[in-house]
Short mmCIF file of C-alpha atoms in Angstrom, two decimals:
data_model
loop_
_atom_site.label_atom_id
_atom_site.label_comp_id
_atom_site.label_asym_id
_atom_site.label_seq_id
_atom_site.Cartn_x
_atom_site.Cartn_y
_atom_site.Cartn_z
CA MET A 119 47.15 80.26 81.58
CA ALA A 120 46.38 84.03 81.44
CA PRO A 121 47.55 85.80 78.25
CA ARG A 122 50.40 88.31 78.52
CA HIS A 123 49.45 91.95 78.53
CA PRO A 124 49.86 93.53 75.01
CA ARG A 125 51.79 96.49 76.44
CA LEU A 126 54.47 94.13 77.76
CA ARG A 127 54.84 92.69 74.27
CA HIS A 128 55.40 96.15 72.82
CA VAL A 129 57.98 97.00 75.47
CA GLY A 130 59.85 93.76 74.79
CA ALA A 131 59.81 94.41 71.04
CA LEU A 132 61.19 97.92 71.47
CA ALA A 133 63.95 96.68 73.78
CA LEU A 134 64.96 93.98 71.31
CA LEU A 135 64.97 96.51 68.47
CA GLY A 136 67.30 98.77 70.47
CA ILE A 137 69.74 95.89 71.12
CA VAL A 138 69.78 94.91 67.43
CA GLY A 139 70.41 98.53 66.42
CA GLY A 140 73.34 98.77 68.81
CA LEU A 141 74.88 95.57 67.44
CA ALA A 142 74.43 96.80 63.87
CA VAL A 143 76.33 100.06 64.38
CA LEU A 144 79.14 98.45 66.40
CA PRO A 145 81.28 97.50 63.34
CA PHE A 146 80.98 101.06 61.96
CA ALA A 147 82.16 102.52 65.28
CA ALA A 148 85.15 100.16 65.25
CA SER A 149 86.14 101.12 61.72
CA ALA A 150 85.79 104.83 62.46
CA SER A 151 88.30 104.60 65.34
CA SER A 152 91.24 103.43 63.20
CA PRO A 153 94.11 106.00 62.95
CA THR A 154 93.81 107.20 59.35
CA THR A 155 94.83 110.60 58.06
CA THR A 156 94.67 112.03 54.57
CA THR A 157 96.54 114.65 52.62
CA THR A 158 96.66 116.07 49.15
CA SER A 159 99.57 116.36 46.77
CA THR A 160 100.39 118.40 43.71
CA THR A 161 102.58 115.78 42.02
CA SER A 162 101.43 114.52 38.65
CA THR A 163 102.25 111.72 36.25
CA THR A 164 104.81 112.59 33.58
CA SER A 165 104.47 111.30 30.02
CA ILE A 166 106.95 108.62 29.01
CA PRO A 167 109.23 109.34 26.02
CA PRO A 168 110.33 106.63 23.56
CA THR A 169 112.93 104.15 24.75
CA THR A 170 116.51 105.33 24.29
CA THR A 171 119.88 104.22 25.57
CA THR A 172 123.11 106.08 26.13
CA THR A 173 126.70 105.21 26.94
CA THR A 174 128.27 107.18 29.80
CA PRO A 175 130.42 106.90 32.92
CA THR A 176 129.23 104.25 35.39
CA ALA A 177 130.74 105.37 38.69
CA SER A 178 130.33 108.36 40.98
CA THR A 179 133.52 110.40 41.26
CA PRO A 180 134.13 113.77 42.93
CA LEU A 181 134.83 116.67 40.61
CA PRO A 182 137.51 119.12 41.78
CA ASN A 183 136.93 121.79 39.11
CA VAL A 184 133.30 121.86 38.11
CA PRO A 185 130.46 124.37 37.67
CA TYR A 186 128.72 125.88 40.68
CA LYS A 187 127.26 123.31 43.14
CA ILE A 188 128.09 120.24 41.03
CA PHE A 189 129.71 117.68 43.31
CA TRP A 190 129.59 114.40 41.40
CA MET A 191 129.26 112.81 37.98
CA GLY A 192 128.25 109.47 36.51
CA ILE A 193 125.86 107.17 38.39
CA PRO A 194 125.41 107.30 42.18
CA GLU A 195 126.54 104.21 44.01
CA GLN A 196 123.80 101.86 45.22
CA THR A 197 123.74 100.49 48.75
CA PRO A 198 123.23 97.58 48.68
CA PRO A 199 124.04 96.97 45.00
CA TYR A 200 121.16 95.61 42.95
CA ASN A 201 121.78 93.61 39.81
CA ARG A 202 118.27 93.15 38.42
CA ALA A 203 117.63 95.52 35.55
CA ASN A 204 114.55 97.76 35.36
CA SER A 205 113.66 97.28 39.01
CA GLY A 206 114.07 100.83 40.27
CA THR A 207 117.81 100.79 39.68
CA PRO A 208 119.99 102.79 37.25
CA ASN A 209 120.76 99.69 35.18
CA ALA A 210 117.65 100.45 33.16
CA THR A 211 116.61 100.55 29.52
CA ILE A 212 116.61 104.37 29.46
CA ARG A 213 119.54 106.35 30.85
CA ILE A 214 119.93 110.06 30.14
CA PHE A 215 122.86 112.15 31.38
CA ASN A 216 123.00 115.91 31.69
CA LYS A 217 125.76 118.19 30.40
CA ASN A 218 127.72 117.75 33.67
CA GLY A 219 127.89 113.98 33.19
CA GLN A 220 125.36 113.19 35.91
CA LEU A 221 122.72 110.52 35.46
CA ALA A 222 119.60 112.69 35.21
CA ILE A 223 116.85 110.25 34.19
CA TYR A 224 116.63 106.48 34.12
CA GLY A 225 113.89 103.89 33.79
CA ASN A 226 111.70 102.49 31.02
CA THR A 227 108.26 102.86 29.48
CA SER A 228 106.56 101.82 32.77
CA VAL A 229 108.38 104.15 35.20
CA LEU A 230 110.87 106.97 34.72
CA TYR A 231 113.03 108.19 37.61
CA PHE A 232 114.02 111.88 37.64
CA LEU A 233 116.49 114.03 39.51
CA PRO A 234 114.27 116.37 41.57
CA GLN A 235 115.36 119.57 39.82
CA LEU A 236 113.91 118.23 36.55
CA LEU A 237 110.38 118.06 37.99
CA GLN A 238 110.05 121.84 38.21
CA HIS A 239 110.62 124.69 35.77
CA GLN A 240 110.65 127.76 38.02
CA LEU A 241 114.24 127.81 39.30
CA SER A 242 117.63 126.90 37.90
CA THR A 243 119.48 124.06 39.58
CA PRO A 244 121.90 126.40 41.47
CA ALA A 245 118.97 128.51 42.70
CA LEU A 246 116.98 125.44 43.74
CA TYR A 247 120.06 124.07 45.50
CA SER A 248 120.45 127.30 47.50
CA VAL A 249 116.79 127.28 48.52
CA GLY A 250 117.07 123.64 49.52
CA GLU A 251 120.16 124.29 51.61
CA GLN A 252 118.38 127.03 53.55
CA LEU A 253 115.25 124.93 54.04
CA TYR A 254 117.31 121.96 55.20
CA GLN A 255 119.17 123.98 57.81
CA GLN A 256 115.91 125.50 59.06
CA ASN A 257 113.77 122.37 59.14
CA CYS A 258 115.96 119.26 59.15
CA SER A 259 119.45 119.90 60.55
CA ALA A 260 118.37 119.97 64.21
CA CYS A 261 117.68 116.24 64.03
CA HIS A 262 119.69 114.90 61.08
CA GLY A 263 122.74 117.09 61.63
CA ILE A 264 124.22 120.05 59.77
CA ASP A 265 125.97 117.65 57.39
CA ALA A 266 122.98 115.26 57.23
CA ASN A 267 125.05 112.50 58.82
CA GLY A 268 122.43 111.75 61.49
CA VAL A 269 122.46 111.90 65.27
CA PRO A 270 123.92 108.98 67.25
CA LEU A 271 121.72 106.93 69.53
CA HIS A 272 123.11 108.24 72.83
CA LEU A 273 122.49 111.90 71.88
CA THR A 274 118.81 111.45 71.06
CA PRO A 275 116.31 112.51 73.76
CA ALA A 276 113.69 110.09 72.42
CA GLY A 277 115.96 107.10 72.97
CA GLY A 278 116.51 106.36 69.26
CA GLY A 279 118.74 107.72 66.54
CA PHE A 280 117.97 110.10 63.69
CA PRO A 281 119.27 108.48 60.51
CA SER A 282 121.90 109.75 58.13
CA LEU A 283 120.58 111.08 54.83
CA HIS A 284 123.73 110.32 52.86
CA GLY A 285 122.94 108.36 49.73
CA ILE A 286 119.26 107.70 50.53
CA GLY A 287 118.14 109.10 47.16
CA PRO A 288 115.70 111.90 46.35
CA ALA A 289 112.66 109.57 46.32
CA ALA A 290 112.99 108.96 50.07
CA VAL A 291 113.39 112.66 50.82
CA ASP A 292 110.42 113.59 48.66
CA PHE A 293 108.19 110.88 50.17
CA TRP A 294 108.74 111.87 53.78
CA ILE A 295 108.24 115.59 53.14
CA GLU A 296 105.32 115.44 50.70
CA SER A 297 103.42 112.94 52.84
CA GLY A 298 103.65 115.37 55.78
CA ARG A 299 105.61 112.97 57.98
CA MET A 300 108.63 115.29 57.96
CA PRO A 301 109.59 117.70 59.39
CA ALA A 302 108.46 115.83 62.49
CA THR A 303 106.24 117.51 65.07
CA SER A 304 108.03 115.78 67.97
CA THR A 305 111.21 113.79 68.56
CA LYS A 306 109.31 111.33 70.77
CA ILE A 307 106.94 109.98 68.12
CA THR A 308 107.47 106.26 67.51
CA GLN A 309 106.13 106.46 63.97
CA PRO A 310 105.21 109.72 62.20
CA ILE A 311 101.74 109.76 60.67
CA ARG A 312 100.61 111.10 57.32
CA ARG A 313 99.23 114.63 57.59
CA PRO A 314 98.97 117.81 55.52
CA PRO A 315 102.58 118.68 54.58
CA ARG A 316 104.27 121.64 56.23
CA LEU A 317 106.40 122.25 53.11
CA ASP A 318 104.99 122.49 49.60
CA HIS A 319 105.97 120.56 46.47
CA MET A 320 108.65 123.03 45.36
CA GLN A 321 110.22 123.12 48.82
CA ALA A 322 110.33 119.32 48.94
CA LEU A 323 112.08 119.24 45.55
CA ALA A 324 114.52 121.90 46.74
CA ILE A 325 115.57 119.90 49.81
CA ALA A 326 115.82 116.73 47.73
CA THR A 327 117.99 118.60 45.21
CA TYR A 328 120.33 119.84 47.95
CA ILE A 329 120.72 116.43 49.62
CA THR A 330 121.18 114.59 46.31
CA ALA A 331 123.75 117.12 45.08
CA ARG A 332 125.83 116.78 48.24
CA TRP A 333 125.35 113.08 48.95
CA PRO A 334 124.09 111.38 45.76
CA GLY A 335 122.00 108.25 45.86
CA THR A 336 119.14 106.37 44.27
CA PRO A 337 116.26 105.82 43.71
CA TYR A 338 115.33 109.04 41.97
CA ILE A 339 111.75 110.34 42.12
CA PRO A 340 109.50 107.97 40.12
CA GLN A 341 106.89 109.10 37.64
CA VAL A 342 104.59 106.20 36.81
CA ASN A 343 102.95 105.66 33.45
CA LEU A 344 99.66 103.97 34.39
CA GLN A 345 98.51 103.54 30.80
CA GLY A 346 98.18 99.83 30.01
CA ALA A 347 98.67 98.70 33.63
CA SER A 348 97.12 95.35 34.60
CA LEU A 349 94.76 95.65 37.57
CA SER A 350 94.48 91.87 37.89
CA ASP A 351 98.28 91.46 38.13
CA GLY A 352 98.38 94.40 40.53
CA ALA A 353 95.76 92.75 42.74
CA GLN A 354 97.78 89.52 42.90
CA LEU A 355 101.01 91.36 43.69
CA PHE A 356 99.25 93.47 46.32
CA ALA A 357 97.77 90.37 47.99
CA ALA A 358 101.18 88.64 48.02
CA ASN A 359 103.35 91.57 49.15
CA CYS A 360 101.21 94.23 50.84
CA ALA A 361 97.98 92.81 52.27
CA ALA A 362 99.64 91.09 55.23
CA CYS A 363 100.29 94.50 56.82
CA HIS A 364 97.99 96.96 55.08
CA THR A 365 95.08 94.40 54.94
CA ILE A 366 93.47 93.28 51.70
CA THR A 367 91.26 96.40 51.68
CA GLY A 368 94.22 98.78 52.21
CA ASP A 369 92.82 100.25 55.43
CA GLY A 370 96.00 99.56 57.41
CA ASP A 371 96.43 97.74 60.70
CA ALA A 372 98.37 97.76 63.95
CA LEU A 373 101.84 96.20 64.11
CA ALA A 374 104.21 95.49 67.00
CA ASN A 375 105.79 98.00 69.40
CA SER A 376 103.22 100.79 68.90
CA THR A 377 103.78 100.89 65.14
CA PHE A 378 101.21 100.42 62.40
CA ALA A 379 100.80 99.94 58.68
CA PRO A 380 99.07 103.11 57.46
CA SER A 381 95.95 103.33 55.38
CA LEU A 382 96.47 103.49 51.61
CA ARG A 383 93.48 105.74 50.94
CA ASP A 384 93.98 109.01 49.06
CA ILE A 385 97.68 108.53 48.28
CA PRO A 386 99.02 109.88 44.96
CA ALA A 387 100.62 107.45 42.53
CA THR A 388 104.07 109.00 42.98
CA GLN A 389 104.02 108.47 46.75
CA VAL A 390 102.87 104.86 46.36
CA ALA A 391 105.81 104.22 44.02
CA GLU A 392 108.24 106.07 46.31
CA ALA A 393 107.15 103.96 49.29
CA LEU A 394 107.64 100.73 47.35
CA ARG A 395 111.10 101.76 46.19
CA THR A 396 112.40 103.23 49.49
CA GLY A 397 110.67 101.19 52.23
CA PRO A 398 109.77 103.91 54.76
CA ALA A 399 109.65 103.00 58.48
CA ASN A 400 108.87 99.25 58.89
CA MET A 401 108.06 98.68 55.24
CA PRO A 402 110.32 96.38 53.18
CA ILE A 403 112.26 97.87 50.27
CA PHE A 404 110.99 96.56 46.95
CA THR A 405 113.83 97.98 44.86
CA GLY A 406 115.72 95.20 43.10
CA ASN A 407 112.94 92.62 43.34
CA LEU A 408 109.73 94.12 41.93
CA THR A 409 110.27 95.16 38.32
CA ASP A 410 109.05 98.54 37.13
CA LEU A 411 106.31 96.76 35.18
CA GLN A 412 105.12 95.07 38.39
CA LEU A 413 105.41 98.32 40.32
CA ARG A 414 103.21 100.03 37.73
CA ASP A 415 100.55 97.33 38.17
CA VAL A 416 100.59 97.62 41.97
CA VAL A 417 100.38 101.42 41.85
CA ALA A 418 97.48 101.25 39.38
CA TYR A 419 95.63 98.82 41.63
CA VAL A 420 96.14 100.97 44.74
CA VAL A 421 95.07 104.27 43.17
CA ASP A 422 92.09 102.61 41.47
CA LYS A 423 90.63 99.71 43.45
CA ILE A 424 91.97 100.55 46.92
CA GLU A 425 91.13 104.25 46.78
CA HIS A 426 87.80 103.64 45.01
CA PRO A 427 86.54 100.30 46.35
CA GLU A 428 83.66 98.50 44.70
CA ASN A 429 81.05 96.64 46.76
CA PRO A 430 79.08 94.47 44.33
CA GLY A 431 77.47 92.56 47.22
CA GLY A 432 75.91 95.65 48.78
CA ILE A 433 77.05 97.88 51.65
CA GLY A 434 80.81 97.73 52.22
CA LEU A 435 80.52 98.01 56.03
CA GLY A 436 83.89 99.73 56.29
CA GLY A 437 85.76 96.83 54.67
CA LEU A 438 85.57 94.69 57.82
CA GLY A 439 85.42 91.47 55.82
CA PRO A 440 83.21 88.38 55.95
CA VAL A 441 83.26 88.05 59.75
CA GLY A 442 81.95 91.57 60.29
CA GLU A 443 79.45 91.21 57.46
CA GLY A 444 78.20 87.90 58.88
CA PHE A 445 77.83 89.43 62.33
CA VAL A 446 75.76 92.31 61.03
CA GLY A 447 73.67 89.99 58.84
CA LEU A 448 73.00 87.68 61.76
CA ALA A 449 72.08 90.52 64.10
CA LEU A 450 69.75 92.19 61.61
CA GLY A 451 68.27 88.92 60.37
CA VAL A 452 67.51 87.48 63.81
CA GLY A 453 66.25 90.84 65.00
CA LEU A 454 63.85 91.23 62.09
CA LEU A 455 62.60 87.67 62.50
CA ALA A 456 62.00 88.31 66.21
CA LEU A 457 60.04 91.50 65.43
CA VAL A 458 57.95 89.62 62.87
CA GLY A 459 57.30 86.95 65.50
CA PHE A 460 56.15 89.56 68.01
CA TRP A 461 53.90 91.13 65.38
CA ILE A 462 52.31 87.78 64.52
CA GLY A 463 51.85 87.03 68.21
CA ASP A 464 50.13 90.38 68.76
CA ARG A 465 47.69 89.74 65.92
CA SER A 466 46.86 86.27 67.15
#
């Protein structure tokens, strides 16, 4: 039998190398196409003071004759009511009330929850309230209503309703604004995506102050103390409660009806805690079940291991998992063996 021409061998080797290269880059192209956006935030972690307790009123009541812009006192009502202590609820180890009798701070040594006006030092509460009222009317009232009571289903052009903001708590307001999801760019978006915020940190606190003053609610804005957090406990809690939607690597995934679980990359600790306590969009609400100690561990795990993944086995390959890694290993391994075979055949 006549030997094959050497040039044909070279052509075959080059063709095989091109196929293997295409298979190798396929997983990277798939991971690059996932809808992930990033943003930055100016929020920071607040130091935790020693544990203290106070005795004060326990119910929200309207005040007929009170200082300027003070509409309530005591503790905002919770809907639904949660009974578990230190789980994002006001029945916490630490409860501090301001001079008007309002619950201003609550929590424990793991997480403290603040009224929004306490997280800034530039404006007085009345001034911040006034700024928030103006910003709300300019940026939010067209969808949520002048009195923040929402827009009914049949009046919404997109076919869905804009929710009421009464009693949702400042953490929810702050999360949606500081993550850039609100104000929305369109009324027809099924699920707003994370993007650079249109309003800055002070403006978000101002709107949260206005809404909370008029229609009080919890949870307040959390400030997480990550010192002493357990990454191993956080990993277990993340795997049990979050990985089913966000994937074990935190890259997010598609859900039903054109919705998705977003990526958890580059998210500040405060926003992670706010999302867990308020349950934005399709996400469950973890207030009343996860304790603040558990929340601290989950937040620490997300901002450490999810945002800064380690790949002790080598190249991470976009976090595609063992199937993708096996596919790339098989393609490269078989391809290299085939090239070695061609080289040996040429020499012989």
